[in-house]
PDB file of C-alpha atoms in Angstrom:
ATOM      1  CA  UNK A 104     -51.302  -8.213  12.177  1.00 97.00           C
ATOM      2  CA  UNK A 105     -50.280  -9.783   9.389  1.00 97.00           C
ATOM      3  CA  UNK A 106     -49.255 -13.293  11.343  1.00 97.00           C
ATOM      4  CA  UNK A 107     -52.947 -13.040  13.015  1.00 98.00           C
ATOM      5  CA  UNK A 108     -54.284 -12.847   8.918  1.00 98.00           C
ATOM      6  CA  UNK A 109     -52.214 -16.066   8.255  1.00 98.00           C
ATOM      7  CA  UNK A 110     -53.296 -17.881  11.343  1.00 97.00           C
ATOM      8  CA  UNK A 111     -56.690 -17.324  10.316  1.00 98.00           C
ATOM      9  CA  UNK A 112     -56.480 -18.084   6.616  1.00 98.00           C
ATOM     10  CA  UNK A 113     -54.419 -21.476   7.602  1.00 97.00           C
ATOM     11  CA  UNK A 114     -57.147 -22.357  10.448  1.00 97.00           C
ATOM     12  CA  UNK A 115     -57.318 -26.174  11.397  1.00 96.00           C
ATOM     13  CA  UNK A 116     -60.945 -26.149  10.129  1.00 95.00           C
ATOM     14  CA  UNK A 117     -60.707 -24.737   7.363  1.00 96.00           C
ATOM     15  CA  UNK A 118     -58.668 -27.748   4.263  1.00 95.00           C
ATOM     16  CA  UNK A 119     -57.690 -27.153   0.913  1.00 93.00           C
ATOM     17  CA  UNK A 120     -56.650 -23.643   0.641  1.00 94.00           C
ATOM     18  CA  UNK A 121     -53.088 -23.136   0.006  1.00 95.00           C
ATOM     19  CA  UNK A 122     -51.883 -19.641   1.844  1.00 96.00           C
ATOM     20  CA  UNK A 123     -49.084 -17.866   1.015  1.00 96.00           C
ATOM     21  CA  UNK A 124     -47.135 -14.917   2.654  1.00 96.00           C
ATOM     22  CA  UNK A 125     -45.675 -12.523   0.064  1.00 95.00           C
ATOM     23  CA  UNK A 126     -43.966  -9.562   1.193  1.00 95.00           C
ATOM     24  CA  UNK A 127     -45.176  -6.271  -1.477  1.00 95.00           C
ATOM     25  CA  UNK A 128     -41.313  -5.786  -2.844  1.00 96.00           C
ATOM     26  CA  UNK A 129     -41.032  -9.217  -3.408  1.00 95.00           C
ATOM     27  CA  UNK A 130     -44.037 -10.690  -5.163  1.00 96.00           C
ATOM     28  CA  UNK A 131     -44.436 -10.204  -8.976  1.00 97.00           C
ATOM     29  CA  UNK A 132     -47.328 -10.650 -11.298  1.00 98.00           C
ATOM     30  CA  UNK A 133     -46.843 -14.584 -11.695  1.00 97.00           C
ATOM     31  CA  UNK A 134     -47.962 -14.942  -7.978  1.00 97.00           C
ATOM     32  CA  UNK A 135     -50.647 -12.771  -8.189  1.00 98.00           C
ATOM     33  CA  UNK A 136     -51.654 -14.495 -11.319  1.00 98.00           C
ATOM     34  CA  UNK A 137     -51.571 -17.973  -9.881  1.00 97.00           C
ATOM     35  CA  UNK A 138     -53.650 -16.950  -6.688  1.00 97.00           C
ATOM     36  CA  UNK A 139     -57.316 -17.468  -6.068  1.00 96.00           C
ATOM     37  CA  UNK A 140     -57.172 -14.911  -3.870  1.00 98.00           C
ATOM     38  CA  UNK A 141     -55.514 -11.653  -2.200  1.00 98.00           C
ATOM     39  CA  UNK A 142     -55.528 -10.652   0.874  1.00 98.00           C
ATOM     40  CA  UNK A 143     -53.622  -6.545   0.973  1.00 98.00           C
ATOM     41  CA  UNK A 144     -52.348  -5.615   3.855  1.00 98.00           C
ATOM     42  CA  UNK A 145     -50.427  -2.039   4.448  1.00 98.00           C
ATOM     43  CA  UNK A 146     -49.793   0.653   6.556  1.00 97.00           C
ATOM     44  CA  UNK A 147     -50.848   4.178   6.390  1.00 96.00           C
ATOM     45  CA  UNK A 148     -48.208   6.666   5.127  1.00 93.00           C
ATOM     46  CA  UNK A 149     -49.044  10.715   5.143  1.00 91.00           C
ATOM     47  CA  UNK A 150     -52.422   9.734   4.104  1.00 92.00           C
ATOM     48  CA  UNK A 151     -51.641   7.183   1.431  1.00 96.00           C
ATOM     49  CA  UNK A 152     -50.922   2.944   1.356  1.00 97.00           C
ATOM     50  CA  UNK A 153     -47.188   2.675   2.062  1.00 97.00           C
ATOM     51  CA  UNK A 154     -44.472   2.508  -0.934  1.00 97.00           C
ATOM     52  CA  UNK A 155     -43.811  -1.107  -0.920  1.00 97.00           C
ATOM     53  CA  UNK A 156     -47.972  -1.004  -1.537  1.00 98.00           C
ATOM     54  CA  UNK A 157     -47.587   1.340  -4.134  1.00 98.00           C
ATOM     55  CA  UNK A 158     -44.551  -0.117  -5.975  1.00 98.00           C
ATOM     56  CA  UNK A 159     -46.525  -3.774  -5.730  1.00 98.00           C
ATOM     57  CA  UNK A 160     -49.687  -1.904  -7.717  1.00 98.00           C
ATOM     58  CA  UNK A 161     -47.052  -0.189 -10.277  1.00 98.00           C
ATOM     59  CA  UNK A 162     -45.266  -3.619 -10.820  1.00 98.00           C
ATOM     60  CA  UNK A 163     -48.066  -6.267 -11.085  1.00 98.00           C
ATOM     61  CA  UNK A 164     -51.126  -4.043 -12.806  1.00 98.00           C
ATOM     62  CA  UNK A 165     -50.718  -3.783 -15.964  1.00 98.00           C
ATOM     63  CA  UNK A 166     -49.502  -7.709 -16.469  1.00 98.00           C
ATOM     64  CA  UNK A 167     -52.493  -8.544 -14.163  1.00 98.00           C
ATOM     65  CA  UNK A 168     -55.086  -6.445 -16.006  1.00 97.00           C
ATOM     66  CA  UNK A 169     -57.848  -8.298 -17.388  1.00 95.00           C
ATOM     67  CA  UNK A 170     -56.152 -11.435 -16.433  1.00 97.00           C
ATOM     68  CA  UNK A 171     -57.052 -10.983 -12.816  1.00 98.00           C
ATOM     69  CA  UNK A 172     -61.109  -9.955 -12.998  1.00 97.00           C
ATOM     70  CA  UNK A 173     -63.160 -10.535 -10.315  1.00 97.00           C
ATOM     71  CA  UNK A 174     -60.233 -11.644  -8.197  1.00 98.00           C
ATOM     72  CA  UNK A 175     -61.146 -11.783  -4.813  1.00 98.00           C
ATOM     73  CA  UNK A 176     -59.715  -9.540  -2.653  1.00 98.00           C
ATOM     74  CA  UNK A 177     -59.735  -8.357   1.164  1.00 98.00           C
ATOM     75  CA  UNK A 178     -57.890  -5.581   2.746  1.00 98.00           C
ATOM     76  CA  UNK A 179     -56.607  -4.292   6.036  1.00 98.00           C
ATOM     77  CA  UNK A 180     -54.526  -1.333   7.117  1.00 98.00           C
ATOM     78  CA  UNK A 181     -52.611  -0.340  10.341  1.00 98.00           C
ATOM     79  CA  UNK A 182     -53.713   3.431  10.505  1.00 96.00           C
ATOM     80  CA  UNK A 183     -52.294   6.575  12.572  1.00 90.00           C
ATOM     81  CA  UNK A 184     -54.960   8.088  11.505  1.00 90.00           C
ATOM     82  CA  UNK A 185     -57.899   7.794  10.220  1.00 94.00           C
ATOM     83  CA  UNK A 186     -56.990   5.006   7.029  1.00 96.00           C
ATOM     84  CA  UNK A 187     -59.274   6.342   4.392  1.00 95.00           C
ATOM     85  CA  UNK A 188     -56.437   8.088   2.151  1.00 96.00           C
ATOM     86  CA  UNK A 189     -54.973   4.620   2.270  1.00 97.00           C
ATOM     87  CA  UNK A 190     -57.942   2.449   1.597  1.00 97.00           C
ATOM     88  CA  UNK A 191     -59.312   4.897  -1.029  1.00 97.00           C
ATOM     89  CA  UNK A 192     -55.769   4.640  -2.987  1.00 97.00           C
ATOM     90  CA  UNK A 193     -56.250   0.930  -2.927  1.00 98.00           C
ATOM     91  CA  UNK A 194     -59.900   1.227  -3.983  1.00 97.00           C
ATOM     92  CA  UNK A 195     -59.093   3.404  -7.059  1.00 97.00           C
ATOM     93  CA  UNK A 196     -56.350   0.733  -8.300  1.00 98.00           C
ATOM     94  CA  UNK A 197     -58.443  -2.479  -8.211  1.00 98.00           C
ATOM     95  CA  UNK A 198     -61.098  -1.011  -9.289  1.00 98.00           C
ATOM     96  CA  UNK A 199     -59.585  -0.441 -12.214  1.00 98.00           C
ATOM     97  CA  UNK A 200     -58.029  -4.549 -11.997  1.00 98.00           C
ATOM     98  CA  UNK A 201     -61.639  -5.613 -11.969  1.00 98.00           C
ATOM     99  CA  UNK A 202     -61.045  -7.298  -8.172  1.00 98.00           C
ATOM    100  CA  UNK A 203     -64.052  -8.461  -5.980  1.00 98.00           C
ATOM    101  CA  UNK A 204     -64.126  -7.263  -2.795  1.00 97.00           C
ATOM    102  CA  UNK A 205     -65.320  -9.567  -0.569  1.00 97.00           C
ATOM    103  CA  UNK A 206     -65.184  -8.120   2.930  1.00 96.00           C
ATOM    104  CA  UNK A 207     -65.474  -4.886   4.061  1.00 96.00           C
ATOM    105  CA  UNK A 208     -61.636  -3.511   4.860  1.00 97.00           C
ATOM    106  CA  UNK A 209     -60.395  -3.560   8.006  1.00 98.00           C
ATOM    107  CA  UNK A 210     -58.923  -0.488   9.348  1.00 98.00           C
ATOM    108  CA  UNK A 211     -57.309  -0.347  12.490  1.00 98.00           C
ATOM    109  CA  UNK A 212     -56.659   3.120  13.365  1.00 96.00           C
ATOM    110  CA  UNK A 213     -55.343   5.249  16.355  1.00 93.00           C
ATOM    111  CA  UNK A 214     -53.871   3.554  19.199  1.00 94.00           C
ATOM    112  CA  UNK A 215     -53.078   0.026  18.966  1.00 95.00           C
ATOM    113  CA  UNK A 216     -55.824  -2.418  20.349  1.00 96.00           C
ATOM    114  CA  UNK A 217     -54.747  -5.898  20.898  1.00 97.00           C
ATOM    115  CA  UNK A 218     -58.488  -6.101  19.389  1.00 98.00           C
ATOM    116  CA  UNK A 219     -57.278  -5.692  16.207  1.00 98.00           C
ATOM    117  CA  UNK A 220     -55.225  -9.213  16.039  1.00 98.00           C
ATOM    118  CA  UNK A 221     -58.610 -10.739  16.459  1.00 98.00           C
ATOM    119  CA  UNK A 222     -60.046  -8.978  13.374  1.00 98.00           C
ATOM    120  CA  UNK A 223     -57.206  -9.666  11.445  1.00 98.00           C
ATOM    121  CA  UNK A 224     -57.888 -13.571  12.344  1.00 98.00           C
ATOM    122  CA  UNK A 225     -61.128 -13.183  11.479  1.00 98.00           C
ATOM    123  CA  UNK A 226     -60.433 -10.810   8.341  1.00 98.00           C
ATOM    124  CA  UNK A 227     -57.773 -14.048   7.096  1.00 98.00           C
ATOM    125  CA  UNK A 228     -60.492 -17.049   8.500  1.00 98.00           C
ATOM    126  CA  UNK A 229     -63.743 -15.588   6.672  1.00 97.00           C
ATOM    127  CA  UNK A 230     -61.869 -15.331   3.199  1.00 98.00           C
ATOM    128  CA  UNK A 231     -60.457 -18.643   3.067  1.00 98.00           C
ATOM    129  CA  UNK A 232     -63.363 -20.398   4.008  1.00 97.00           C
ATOM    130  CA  UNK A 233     -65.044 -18.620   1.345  1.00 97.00           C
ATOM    131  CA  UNK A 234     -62.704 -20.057  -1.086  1.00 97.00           C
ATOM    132  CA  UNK A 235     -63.412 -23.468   0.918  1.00 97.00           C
ATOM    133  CA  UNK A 236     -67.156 -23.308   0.463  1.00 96.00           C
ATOM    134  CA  UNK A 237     -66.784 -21.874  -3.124  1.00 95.00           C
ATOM    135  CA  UNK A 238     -68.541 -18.639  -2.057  1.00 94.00           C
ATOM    136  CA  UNK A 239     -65.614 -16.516  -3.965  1.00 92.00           C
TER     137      UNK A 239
END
């Protein structure tokens, strides 16, 4: 899923945008503060975003808040279930980072559907055109 967001984010039509894979353990606040952009991606785990999620929030949000405001983000999650214990722990943490959400999330839940590599392209395409087009 997450090589289907970067195809689509590093389209052929789309110029100028600079996208970067960052695994959650391994990105800081300095990347996060030198984006233009986010684009979250976890799993669901017993109802909640998965650790390496979680430790990313606890690591980056208090260097990132108010430095980060209206940073536009988009989101997708691999579910088991249903995704919304996931997606609402997300929600509660940028909203309190000030982010802009700027496409619905993408959950892809239950059985896997080779569908979902197509949203994910599309999920990855939409936002960086947006930055192309200066929409975010």
């Amino acid at each position: 899923m997450t090589g289907a967001v970067m195809m689509g984010a590093s389209h052929a039509d789309i110029s100028g945008i600079d996208v970067r894979l960052a695994q959650p353990l391994e990105t800081g606040a300095e990347e996060v503060l030198a984006a233009d952009a986010i684009i979250l991606g976890t799993t669901e785990n017993f109802g909640y975003m998965s650790g390496a999620m979680k430790d990313f929030f606890d690591r980056i949000y208090y260097p990132c808040l108010e430095k980060t405001e209206s940073m536009p983000f988009a989101l997708f999650i691999r579910a088991g279930n249903d995704g919304l214990g996931a997606h609402s722990s997300i929600e509660r943490i940028v909203k309190g980072l000030a982010w802009k959400q700027v496409q619905e999330p993408l959950i892809c839940s239950g059985a896997w559907q080779d569908s979902y590599l197509d949203s994910c392209e599309e999920l990855g395409m939409t936002l960086a055109a947006g930055l192309e087009a200066g929409i975010f």
